[in-house]
Amino acid sequence: MNLDSFKASLDSVKPPADIGDVLLALWHEGKGDWEASHGIVQAANTPDYCLIHAYLHRKEGDNWNANYWYTRAGQSMPKVSLEQEWENLVRQFLKG
């Protein structure tokens, strides 16, 4: 699977099989279901989960909380658009 096929899967009712929780969180967020995505990433505090958690709070407009989670992930808030960050994250975790 690549970014284009992942994005195309957003037209489906169900996510692609066996994509793992991090990509599942990004899939739900890509469909506009912030709550479902947030529920997934709250389940663990690994750097990957923290990075998605940070992105979600950035998207929500809560930059203080986003910075907390970026720090937990060992990163800083990116200086790209939210759309570009989402695509970068999908690419990163598809390679995973």
PDB file of N, CA and C in Angstrom:
ATOM      1  N   MET A   1       0.845  -1.174   0.000  1.00  0.00           N
ATOM      2  CA  MET A   1       0.000   0.000   0.000  1.00  0.00           C
ATOM      3  C   MET A   1       0.892   1.239   0.000  1.00  0.00           C
ATOM      4  N   ASN A   2       0.462   2.251  -0.729  1.00  0.00           N
ATOM      5  CA  ASN A   2       1.171   3.529  -0.745  1.00  0.00           C
ATOM      6  C   ASN A   2       0.197   4.634  -0.348  1.00  0.00           C
ATOM      7  N   LEU A   3       0.677   5.861  -0.346  1.00  0.00           N
ATOM      8  CA  LEU A   3      -0.156   6.988   0.069  1.00  0.00           C
ATOM      9  C   LEU A   3      -1.425   7.090  -0.769  1.00  0.00           C
ATOM     10  N   ASP A   4      -1.289   6.948  -2.086  1.00  0.00           N
ATOM     11  CA  ASP A   4      -2.460   7.085  -2.958  1.00  0.00           C
ATOM     12  C   ASP A   4      -3.514   6.023  -2.667  1.00  0.00           C
ATOM     13  N   SER A   5      -3.102   4.782  -2.476  1.00  0.00           N
ATOM     14  CA  SER A   5      -4.086   3.730  -2.187  1.00  0.00           C
ATOM     15  C   SER A   5      -4.665   3.907  -0.783  1.00  0.00           C
ATOM     16  N   PHE A   6      -3.860   4.408   0.153  1.00  0.00           N
ATOM     17  CA  PHE A   6      -4.374   4.683   1.494  1.00  0.00           C
ATOM     18  C   PHE A   6      -5.442   5.776   1.424  1.00  0.00           C
ATOM     19  N   LYS A   7      -5.140   6.842   0.690  1.00  0.00           N
ATOM     20  CA  LYS A   7      -6.114   7.930   0.531  1.00  0.00           C
ATOM     21  C   LYS A   7      -7.370   7.428  -0.174  1.00  0.00           C
ATOM     22  N   ALA A   8      -7.221   6.574  -1.169  1.00  0.00           N
ATOM     23  CA  ALA A   8      -8.376   6.028  -1.877  1.00  0.00           C
ATOM     24  C   ALA A   8      -9.240   5.182  -0.947  1.00  0.00           C
ATOM     25  N   SER A   9      -8.619   4.546   0.031  1.00  0.00           N
ATOM     26  CA  SER A   9      -9.376   3.711   0.971  1.00  0.00           C
ATOM     27  C   SER A   9     -10.316   4.533   1.852  1.00  0.00           C
ATOM     28  N   LEU A  10     -10.095   5.845   1.898  1.00  0.00           N
ATOM     29  CA  LEU A  10     -10.968   6.705   2.699  1.00  0.00           C
ATOM     30  C   LEU A  10     -12.380   6.761   2.122  1.00  0.00           C
ATOM     31  N   ASP A  11     -12.547   6.348   0.880  1.00  0.00           N
ATOM     32  CA  ASP A  11     -13.878   6.293   0.276  1.00  0.00           C
ATOM     33  C   ASP A  11     -14.654   5.060   0.712  1.00  0.00           C
ATOM     34  N   SER A  12     -13.984   4.127   1.362  1.00  0.00           N
ATOM     35  CA  SER A  12     -14.628   2.901   1.829  1.00  0.00           C
ATOM     36  C   SER A  12     -15.232   3.099   3.209  1.00  0.00           C
ATOM     37  N   VAL A  13     -16.174   2.242   3.523  1.00  0.00           N
ATOM     38  CA  VAL A  13     -16.796   2.271   4.847  1.00  0.00           C
ATOM     39  C   VAL A  13     -15.856   1.680   5.892  1.00  0.00           C
ATOM     40  N   LYS A  14     -15.105   0.670   5.495  1.00  0.00           N
ATOM     41  CA  LYS A  14     -14.197  -0.012   6.414  1.00  0.00           C
ATOM     42  C   LYS A  14     -12.754   0.286   6.032  1.00  0.00           C
ATOM     43  N   PRO A  15     -11.888   0.332   7.050  1.00  0.00           N
ATOM     44  CA  PRO A  15     -10.467   0.570   6.767  1.00  0.00           C
ATOM     45  C   PRO A  15      -9.836  -0.652   6.104  1.00  0.00           C
ATOM     46  N   PRO A  16      -8.685  -0.466   5.482  1.00  0.00           N
ATOM     47  CA  PRO A  16      -7.960  -1.604   4.915  1.00  0.00           C
ATOM     48  C   PRO A  16      -7.621  -2.610   6.027  1.00  0.00           C
ATOM     49  N   ALA A  17      -7.569  -3.852   5.674  1.00  0.00           N
ATOM     50  CA  ALA A  17      -7.260  -4.900   6.653  1.00  0.00           C
ATOM     51  C   ALA A  17      -5.805  -4.828   7.090  1.00  0.00           C
ATOM     52  N   ASP A  18      -5.581  -5.155   8.334  1.00  0.00           N
ATOM     53  CA  ASP A  18      -4.226  -5.331   8.874  1.00  0.00           C
ATOM     54  C   ASP A  18      -3.305  -4.128   8.708  1.00  0.00           C
ATOM     55  N   ILE A  19      -3.826  -2.929   8.939  1.00  0.00           N
ATOM     56  CA  ILE A  19      -2.966  -1.749   8.803  1.00  0.00           C
ATOM     57  C   ILE A  19      -2.338  -1.343  10.130  1.00  0.00           C
ATOM     58  N   GLY A  20      -2.756  -1.923  11.219  1.00  0.00           N
ATOM     59  CA  GLY A  20      -2.206  -1.562  12.521  1.00  0.00           C
ATOM     60  C   GLY A  20      -2.890  -0.329  13.084  1.00  0.00           C
ATOM     61  N   ASP A  21      -2.756  -0.174  14.385  1.00  0.00           N
ATOM     62  CA  ASP A  21      -3.494   0.889  15.076  1.00  0.00           C
ATOM     63  C   ASP A  21      -3.055   2.303  14.713  1.00  0.00           C
ATOM     64  N   VAL A  22      -1.776   2.517  14.481  1.00  0.00           N
ATOM     65  CA  VAL A  22      -1.317   3.878  14.159  1.00  0.00           C
ATOM     66  C   VAL A  22      -1.912   4.334  12.827  1.00  0.00           C
ATOM     67  N   LEU A  23      -1.838   3.484  11.820  1.00  0.00           N
ATOM     68  CA  LEU A  23      -2.444   3.843  10.531  1.00  0.00           C
ATOM     69  C   LEU A  23      -3.964   3.868  10.629  1.00  0.00           C
ATOM     70  N   LEU A  24      -4.531   3.017  11.464  1.00  0.00           N
ATOM     71  CA  LEU A  24      -5.976   3.046  11.657  1.00  0.00           C
ATOM     72  C   LEU A  24      -6.406   4.394  12.239  1.00  0.00           C
ATOM     73  N   ALA A  25      -5.632   4.912  13.174  1.00  0.00           N
ATOM     74  CA  ALA A  25      -5.929   6.234  13.746  1.00  0.00           C
ATOM     75  C   ALA A  25      -5.869   7.300  12.655  1.00  0.00           C
ATOM     76  N   LEU A  26      -4.861   7.229  11.791  1.00  0.00           N
ATOM     77  CA  LEU A  26      -4.755   8.199  10.695  1.00  0.00           C
ATOM     78  C   LEU A  26      -5.886   8.010   9.691  1.00  0.00           C
ATOM     79  N   TRP A  27      -6.314   6.786   9.477  1.00  0.00           N
ATOM     80  CA  TRP A  27      -7.427   6.511   8.564  1.00  0.00           C
ATOM     81  C   TRP A  27      -8.706   7.169   9.095  1.00  0.00           C
ATOM     82  N   HIS A  28      -8.988   6.964  10.384  1.00  0.00           N
ATOM     83  CA  HIS A  28     -10.190   7.579  10.964  1.00  0.00           C
ATOM     84  C   HIS A  28     -10.117   9.097  10.896  1.00  0.00           C
ATOM     85  N   GLU A  29      -8.945   9.655  11.177  1.00  0.00           N
ATOM     86  CA  GLU A  29      -8.811  11.107  11.111  1.00  0.00           C
ATOM     87  C   GLU A  29      -8.983  11.581   9.674  1.00  0.00           C
ATOM     88  N   GLY A  30      -8.479  10.826   8.730  1.00  0.00           N
ATOM     89  CA  GLY A  30      -8.645  11.169   7.318  1.00  0.00           C
ATOM     90  C   GLY A  30     -10.095  11.164   6.879  1.00  0.00           C
ATOM     91  N   LYS A  31     -10.912  10.398   7.579  1.00  0.00           N
ATOM     92  CA  LYS A  31     -12.349  10.349   7.297  1.00  0.00           C
ATOM     93  C   LYS A  31     -13.113  11.398   8.101  1.00  0.00           C
ATOM     94  N   GLY A  32     -12.390  12.172   8.917  1.00  0.00           N
ATOM     95  CA  GLY A  32     -13.034  13.218   9.698  1.00  0.00           C
ATOM     96  C   GLY A  32     -13.522  12.776  11.060  1.00  0.00           C
ATOM     97  N   ASP A  33     -13.107  11.583  11.504  1.00  0.00           N
ATOM     98  CA  ASP A  33     -13.546  11.073  12.808  1.00  0.00           C
ATOM     99  C   ASP A  33     -12.421  11.250  13.823  1.00  0.00           C
ATOM    100  N   TRP A  34     -12.255  12.494  14.284  1.00  0.00           N
ATOM    101  CA  TRP A  34     -11.208  12.847  15.239  1.00  0.00           C
ATOM    102  C   TRP A  34     -11.350  12.016  16.511  1.00  0.00           C
ATOM    103  N   GLU A  35     -12.566  11.836  16.987  1.00  0.00           N
ATOM    104  CA  GLU A  35     -12.795  11.103  18.244  1.00  0.00           C
ATOM    105  C   GLU A  35     -12.308   9.662  18.160  1.00  0.00           C
ATOM    106  N   ALA A  36     -12.632   8.972  17.077  1.00  0.00           N
ATOM    107  CA  ALA A  36     -12.186   7.581  16.921  1.00  0.00           C
ATOM    108  C   ALA A  36     -10.662   7.522  16.877  1.00  0.00           C
ATOM    109  N   SER A  37     -10.063   8.450  16.161  1.00  0.00           N
ATOM    110  CA  SER A  37      -8.617   8.497  16.056  1.00  0.00           C
ATOM    111  C   SER A  37      -7.990   8.758  17.425  1.00  0.00           C
ATOM    112  N   HIS A  38      -8.514   9.708  18.134  1.00  0.00           N
ATOM    113  CA  HIS A  38      -7.997  10.059  19.459  1.00  0.00           C
ATOM    114  C   HIS A  38      -8.142   8.895  20.428  1.00  0.00           C
ATOM    115  N   GLY A  39      -9.255   8.190  20.350  1.00  0.00           N
ATOM    116  CA  GLY A  39      -9.457   7.029  21.208  1.00  0.00           C
ATOM    117  C   GLY A  39      -8.393   5.965  21.006  1.00  0.00           C
ATOM    118  N   ILE A  40      -7.948   5.794  19.786  1.00  0.00           N
ATOM    119  CA  ILE A  40      -6.909   4.804  19.488  1.00  0.00           C
ATOM    120  C   ILE A  40      -5.573   5.236  20.080  1.00  0.00           C
ATOM    121  N   VAL A  41      -5.186   6.486  19.853  1.00  0.00           N
ATOM    122  CA  VAL A  41      -3.847   6.910  20.276  1.00  0.00           C
ATOM    123  C   VAL A  41      -3.737   7.131  21.771  1.00  0.00           C
ATOM    124  N   GLN A  42      -4.857   7.265  22.454  1.00  0.00           N
ATOM    125  CA  GLN A  42      -4.808   7.392  23.910  1.00  0.00           C
ATOM    126  C   GLN A  42      -4.452   6.072  24.585  1.00  0.00           C
ATOM    127  N   ALA A  43      -4.486   4.982  23.834  1.00  0.00           N
ATOM    128  CA  ALA A  43      -4.292   3.658  24.405  1.00  0.00           C
ATOM    129  C   ALA A  43      -2.837   3.350  24.771  1.00  0.00           C
ATOM    130  N   ALA A  44      -1.890   4.087  24.220  1.00  0.00           N
ATOM    131  CA  ALA A  44      -0.480   3.797  24.480  1.00  0.00           C
ATOM    132  C   ALA A  44       0.337   5.083  24.448  1.00  0.00           C
ATOM    133  N   ASN A  45       1.506   5.018  25.031  1.00  0.00           N
ATOM    134  CA  ASN A  45       2.381   6.191  25.076  1.00  0.00           C
ATOM    135  C   ASN A  45       3.712   5.940  24.377  1.00  0.00           C
ATOM    136  N   THR A  46       3.693   5.149  23.321  1.00  0.00           N
ATOM    137  CA  THR A  46       4.912   4.949  22.537  1.00  0.00           C
ATOM    138  C   THR A  46       5.151   6.209  21.702  1.00  0.00           C
ATOM    139  N   PRO A  47       6.362   6.404  21.208  1.00  0.00           N
ATOM    140  CA  PRO A  47       6.614   7.581  20.371  1.00  0.00           C
ATOM    141  C   PRO A  47       5.671   7.685  19.166  1.00  0.00           C
ATOM    142  N   ASP A  48       5.332   6.558  18.540  1.00  0.00           N
ATOM    143  CA  ASP A  48       4.428   6.594  17.384  1.00  0.00           C
ATOM    144  C   ASP A  48       3.039   7.092  17.786  1.00  0.00           C
ATOM    145  N   TYR A  49       2.511   6.560  18.866  1.00  0.00           N
ATOM    146  CA  TYR A  49       1.189   6.979  19.335  1.00  0.00           C
ATOM    147  C   TYR A  49       1.234   8.446  19.762  1.00  0.00           C
ATOM    148  N   CYS A  50       2.305   8.842  20.455  1.00  0.00           N
ATOM    149  CA  CYS A  50       2.435  10.230  20.900  1.00  0.00           C
ATOM    150  C   CYS A  50       2.499  11.189  19.714  1.00  0.00           C
ATOM    151  N   LEU A  51       3.142  10.766  18.639  1.00  0.00           N
ATOM    152  CA  LEU A  51       3.247  11.622  17.451  1.00  0.00           C
ATOM    153  C   LEU A  51       1.877  11.847  16.821  1.00  0.00           C
ATOM    154  N   ILE A  52       1.095  10.797  16.697  1.00  0.00           N
ATOM    155  CA  ILE A  52      -0.260  10.956  16.149  1.00  0.00           C
ATOM    156  C   ILE A  52      -1.114  11.768  17.114  1.00  0.00           C
ATOM    157  N   HIS A  53      -0.951  11.533  18.409  1.00  0.00           N
ATOM    158  CA  HIS A  53      -1.678  12.289  19.429  1.00  0.00           C
ATOM    159  C   HIS A  53      -1.369  13.783  19.283  1.00  0.00           C
ATOM    160  N   ALA A  54      -0.091  14.095  19.068  1.00  0.00           N
ATOM    161  CA  ALA A  54       0.328  15.487  18.880  1.00  0.00           C
ATOM    162  C   ALA A  54      -0.345  16.093  17.662  1.00  0.00           C
ATOM    163  N   TYR A  55      -0.301  15.371  16.552  1.00  0.00           N
ATOM    164  CA  TYR A  55      -0.939  15.850  15.321  1.00  0.00           C
ATOM    165  C   TYR A  55      -2.419  16.143  15.556  1.00  0.00           C
ATOM    166  N   LEU A  56      -3.099  15.245  16.245  1.00  0.00           N
ATOM    167  CA  LEU A  56      -4.536  15.430  16.483  1.00  0.00           C
ATOM    168  C   LEU A  56      -4.819  16.691  17.284  1.00  0.00           C
ATOM    169  N   HIS A  57      -4.008  16.946  18.309  1.00  0.00           N
ATOM    170  CA  HIS A  57      -4.233  18.162  19.097  1.00  0.00           C
ATOM    171  C   HIS A  57      -3.838  19.410  18.322  1.00  0.00           C
ATOM    172  N   ARG A  58      -2.844  19.291  17.453  1.00  0.00           N
ATOM    173  CA  ARG A  58      -2.515  20.419  16.572  1.00  0.00           C
ATOM    174  C   ARG A  58      -3.709  20.704  15.659  1.00  0.00           C
ATOM    175  N   LYS A  59      -4.283  19.664  15.104  1.00  0.00           N
ATOM    176  CA  LYS A  59      -5.434  19.837  14.212  1.00  0.00           C
ATOM    177  C   LYS A  59      -6.606  20.463  14.961  1.00  0.00           C
ATOM    178  N   GLU A  60      -6.752  20.081  16.209  1.00  0.00           N
ATOM    179  CA  GLU A  60      -7.825  20.603  17.054  1.00  0.00           C
ATOM    180  C   GLU A  60      -7.594  22.086  17.384  1.00  0.00           C
ATOM    181  N   GLY A  61      -6.363  22.545  17.204  1.00  0.00           N
ATOM    182  CA  GLY A  61      -6.045  23.937  17.521  1.00  0.00           C
ATOM    183  C   GLY A  61      -5.486  24.125  18.919  1.00  0.00           C
ATOM    184  N   ASP A  62      -5.219  23.023  19.620  1.00  0.00           N
ATOM    185  CA  ASP A  62      -4.681  23.064  20.975  1.00  0.00           C
ATOM    186  C   ASP A  62      -3.166  22.887  20.898  1.00  0.00           C
ATOM    187  N   ASN A  63      -2.472  23.960  20.531  1.00  0.00           N
ATOM    188  CA  ASN A  63      -1.032  23.869  20.312  1.00  0.00           C
ATOM    189  C   ASN A  63      -0.248  23.577  21.582  1.00  0.00           C
ATOM    190  N   TRP A  64      -0.717  24.028  22.722  1.00  0.00           N
ATOM    191  CA  TRP A  64      -0.019  23.713  23.971  1.00  0.00           C
ATOM    192  C   TRP A  64      -0.004  22.200  24.181  1.00  0.00           C
ATOM    193  N   ASN A  65      -1.158  21.578  24.070  1.00  0.00           N
ATOM    194  CA  ASN A  65      -1.270  20.131  24.240  1.00  0.00           C
ATOM    195  C   ASN A  65      -0.507  19.405  23.126  1.00  0.00           C
ATOM    196  N   ALA A  66      -0.598  19.913  21.906  1.00  0.00           N
ATOM    197  CA  ALA A  66       0.140  19.311  20.793  1.00  0.00           C
ATOM    198  C   ALA A  66       1.639  19.314  21.086  1.00  0.00           C
ATOM    199  N   ASN A  67       2.167  20.444  21.559  1.00  0.00           N
ATOM    200  CA  ASN A  67       3.597  20.521  21.873  1.00  0.00           C
ATOM    201  C   ASN A  67       3.996  19.525  22.953  1.00  0.00           C
ATOM    202  N   TYR A  68       3.130  19.326  23.929  1.00  0.00           N
ATOM    203  CA  TYR A  68       3.386  18.323  24.971  1.00  0.00           C
ATOM    204  C   TYR A  68       3.585  16.950  24.323  1.00  0.00           C
ATOM    205  N   TRP A  69       2.687  16.574  23.412  1.00  0.00           N
ATOM    206  CA  TRP A  69       2.755  15.255  22.787  1.00  0.00           C
ATOM    207  C   TRP A  69       3.897  15.156  21.780  1.00  0.00           C
ATOM    208  N   TYR A  70       4.207  16.234  21.067  1.00  0.00           N
ATOM    209  CA  TYR A  70       5.380  16.210  20.189  1.00  0.00           C
ATOM    210  C   TYR A  70       6.639  15.966  21.021  1.00  0.00           C
ATOM    211  N   THR A  71       6.745  16.633  22.162  1.00  0.00           N
ATOM    212  CA  THR A  71       7.890  16.430  23.045  1.00  0.00           C
ATOM    213  C   THR A  71       7.960  14.989  23.517  1.00  0.00           C
ATOM    214  N   ARG A  72       6.820  14.415  23.884  1.00  0.00           N
ATOM    215  CA  ARG A  72       6.780  13.003  24.302  1.00  0.00           C
ATOM    216  C   ARG A  72       7.226  12.086  23.168  1.00  0.00           C
ATOM    217  N   ALA A  73       6.977  12.487  21.940  1.00  0.00           N
ATOM    218  CA  ALA A  73       7.375  11.697  20.764  1.00  0.00           C
ATOM    219  C   ALA A  73       8.827  11.957  20.373  1.00  0.00           C
ATOM    220  N   GLY A  74       9.481  12.908  21.056  1.00  0.00           N
ATOM    221  CA  GLY A  74      10.863  13.238  20.735  1.00  0.00           C
ATOM    222  C   GLY A  74      11.005  14.114  19.504  1.00  0.00           C
ATOM    223  N   GLN A  75       9.969  14.884  19.213  1.00  0.00           N
ATOM    224  CA  GLN A  75       9.986  15.741  18.023  1.00  0.00           C
ATOM    225  C   GLN A  75       9.463  17.130  18.385  1.00  0.00           C
ATOM    226  N   SER A  76       9.558  18.017  17.427  1.00  0.00           N
ATOM    227  CA  SER A  76       8.961  19.343  17.602  1.00  0.00           C
ATOM    228  C   SER A  76       7.837  19.492  16.579  1.00  0.00           C
ATOM    229  N   MET A  77       6.989  20.470  16.824  1.00  0.00           N
ATOM    230  CA  MET A  77       5.865  20.689  15.921  1.00  0.00           C
ATOM    231  C   MET A  77       6.384  21.045  14.529  1.00  0.00           C
ATOM    232  N   PRO A  78       5.920  20.329  13.515  1.00  0.00           N
ATOM    233  CA  PRO A  78       6.399  20.627  12.158  1.00  0.00           C
ATOM    234  C   PRO A  78       5.870  21.963  11.652  1.00  0.00           C
ATOM    235  N   LYS A  79       6.588  22.516  10.728  1.00  0.00           N
ATOM    236  CA  LYS A  79       6.200  23.801  10.142  1.00  0.00           C
ATOM    237  C   LYS A  79       5.615  23.584   8.744  1.00  0.00           C
ATOM    238  N   VAL A  80       4.762  22.588   8.635  1.00  0.00           N
ATOM    239  CA  VAL A  80       4.059  22.293   7.388  1.00  0.00           C
ATOM    240  C   VAL A  80       2.564  22.358   7.664  1.00  0.00           C
ATOM    241  N   SER A  81       1.789  22.367   6.616  1.00  0.00           N
ATOM    242  CA  SER A  81       0.336  22.381   6.783  1.00  0.00           C
ATOM    243  C   SER A  81      -0.124  21.088   7.457  1.00  0.00           C
ATOM    244  N   LEU A  82      -1.313  21.113   8.002  1.00  0.00           N
ATOM    245  CA  LEU A  82      -1.889  19.908   8.598  1.00  0.00           C
ATOM    246  C   LEU A  82      -2.046  18.810   7.553  1.00  0.00           C
ATOM    247  N   GLU A  83      -2.440  19.194   6.353  1.00  0.00           N
ATOM    248  CA  GLU A  83      -2.610  18.212   5.283  1.00  0.00           C
ATOM    249  C   GLU A  83      -1.279  17.544   4.946  1.00  0.00           C
ATOM    250  N   GLN A  84      -0.222  18.348   4.865  1.00  0.00           N
ATOM    251  CA  GLN A  84       1.099  17.795   4.564  1.00  0.00           C
ATOM    252  C   GLN A  84       1.587  16.926   5.708  1.00  0.00           C
ATOM    253  N   GLU A  85       1.333  17.339   6.938  1.00  0.00           N
ATOM    254  CA  GLU A  85       1.751  16.524   8.077  1.00  0.00           C
ATOM    255  C   GLU A  85       1.044  15.172   8.053  1.00  0.00           C
ATOM    256  N   TRP A  86      -0.261  15.171   7.780  1.00  0.00           N
ATOM    257  CA  TRP A  86      -1.015  13.910   7.721  1.00  0.00           C
ATOM    258  C   TRP A  86      -0.409  12.992   6.657  1.00  0.00           C
ATOM    259  N   GLU A  87      -0.136  13.542   5.481  1.00  0.00           N
ATOM    260  CA  GLU A  87       0.460  12.738   4.410  1.00  0.00           C
ATOM    261  C   GLU A  87       1.845  12.226   4.812  1.00  0.00           C
ATOM    262  N   ASN A  88       2.642  13.072   5.445  1.00  0.00           N
ATOM    263  CA  ASN A  88       3.969  12.651   5.890  1.00  0.00           C
ATOM    264  C   ASN A  88       3.868  11.516   6.909  1.00  0.00           C
ATOM    265  N   LEU A  89       2.913  11.625   7.818  1.00  0.00           N
ATOM    266  CA  LEU A  89       2.735  10.576   8.814  1.00  0.00           C
ATOM    267  C   LEU A  89       2.288   9.267   8.167  1.00  0.00           C
ATOM    268  N   VAL A  90       1.341   9.347   7.238  1.00  0.00           N
ATOM    269  CA  VAL A  90       0.894   8.142   6.554  1.00  0.00           C
ATOM    270  C   VAL A  90       2.067   7.486   5.834  1.00  0.00           C
ATOM    271  N   ARG A  91       2.837   8.270   5.109  1.00  0.00           N
ATOM    272  CA  ARG A  91       4.006   7.715   4.404  1.00  0.00           C
ATOM    273  C   ARG A  91       4.978   7.044   5.384  1.00  0.00           C
ATOM    274  N   GLN A  92       5.239   7.739   6.480  1.00  0.00           N
ATOM    275  CA  GLN A  92       6.181   7.221   7.484  1.00  0.00           C
ATOM    276  C   GLN A  92       5.723   5.866   8.021  1.00  0.00           C
ATOM    277  N   PHE A  93       4.439   5.757   8.354  1.00  0.00           N
ATOM    278  CA  PHE A  93       3.964   4.522   8.967  1.00  0.00           C
ATOM    279  C   PHE A  93       3.665   3.433   7.954  1.00  0.00           C
ATOM    280  N   LEU A  94       3.449   3.796   6.712  1.00  0.00           N
ATOM    281  CA  LEU A  94       3.317   2.771   5.673  1.00  0.00           C
ATOM    282  C   LEU A  94       4.667   2.083   5.445  1.00  0.00           C
ATOM    283  N   LYS A  95       5.745   2.839   5.583  1.00  0.00           N
ATOM    284  CA  LYS A  95       7.077   2.261   5.430  1.00  0.00           C
ATOM    285  C   LYS A  95       7.436   1.375   6.601  1.00  0.00           C
ATOM    286  N   GLY A  96       6.895   1.757   7.803  1.00  0.00           N
ATOM    287  CA  GLY A  96       7.141   1.141   9.077  1.00  0.00           C
ATOM    288  C   GLY A  96       7.561  -0.224   9.115  1.00  0.00           C
TER     289      GLY A  96
END
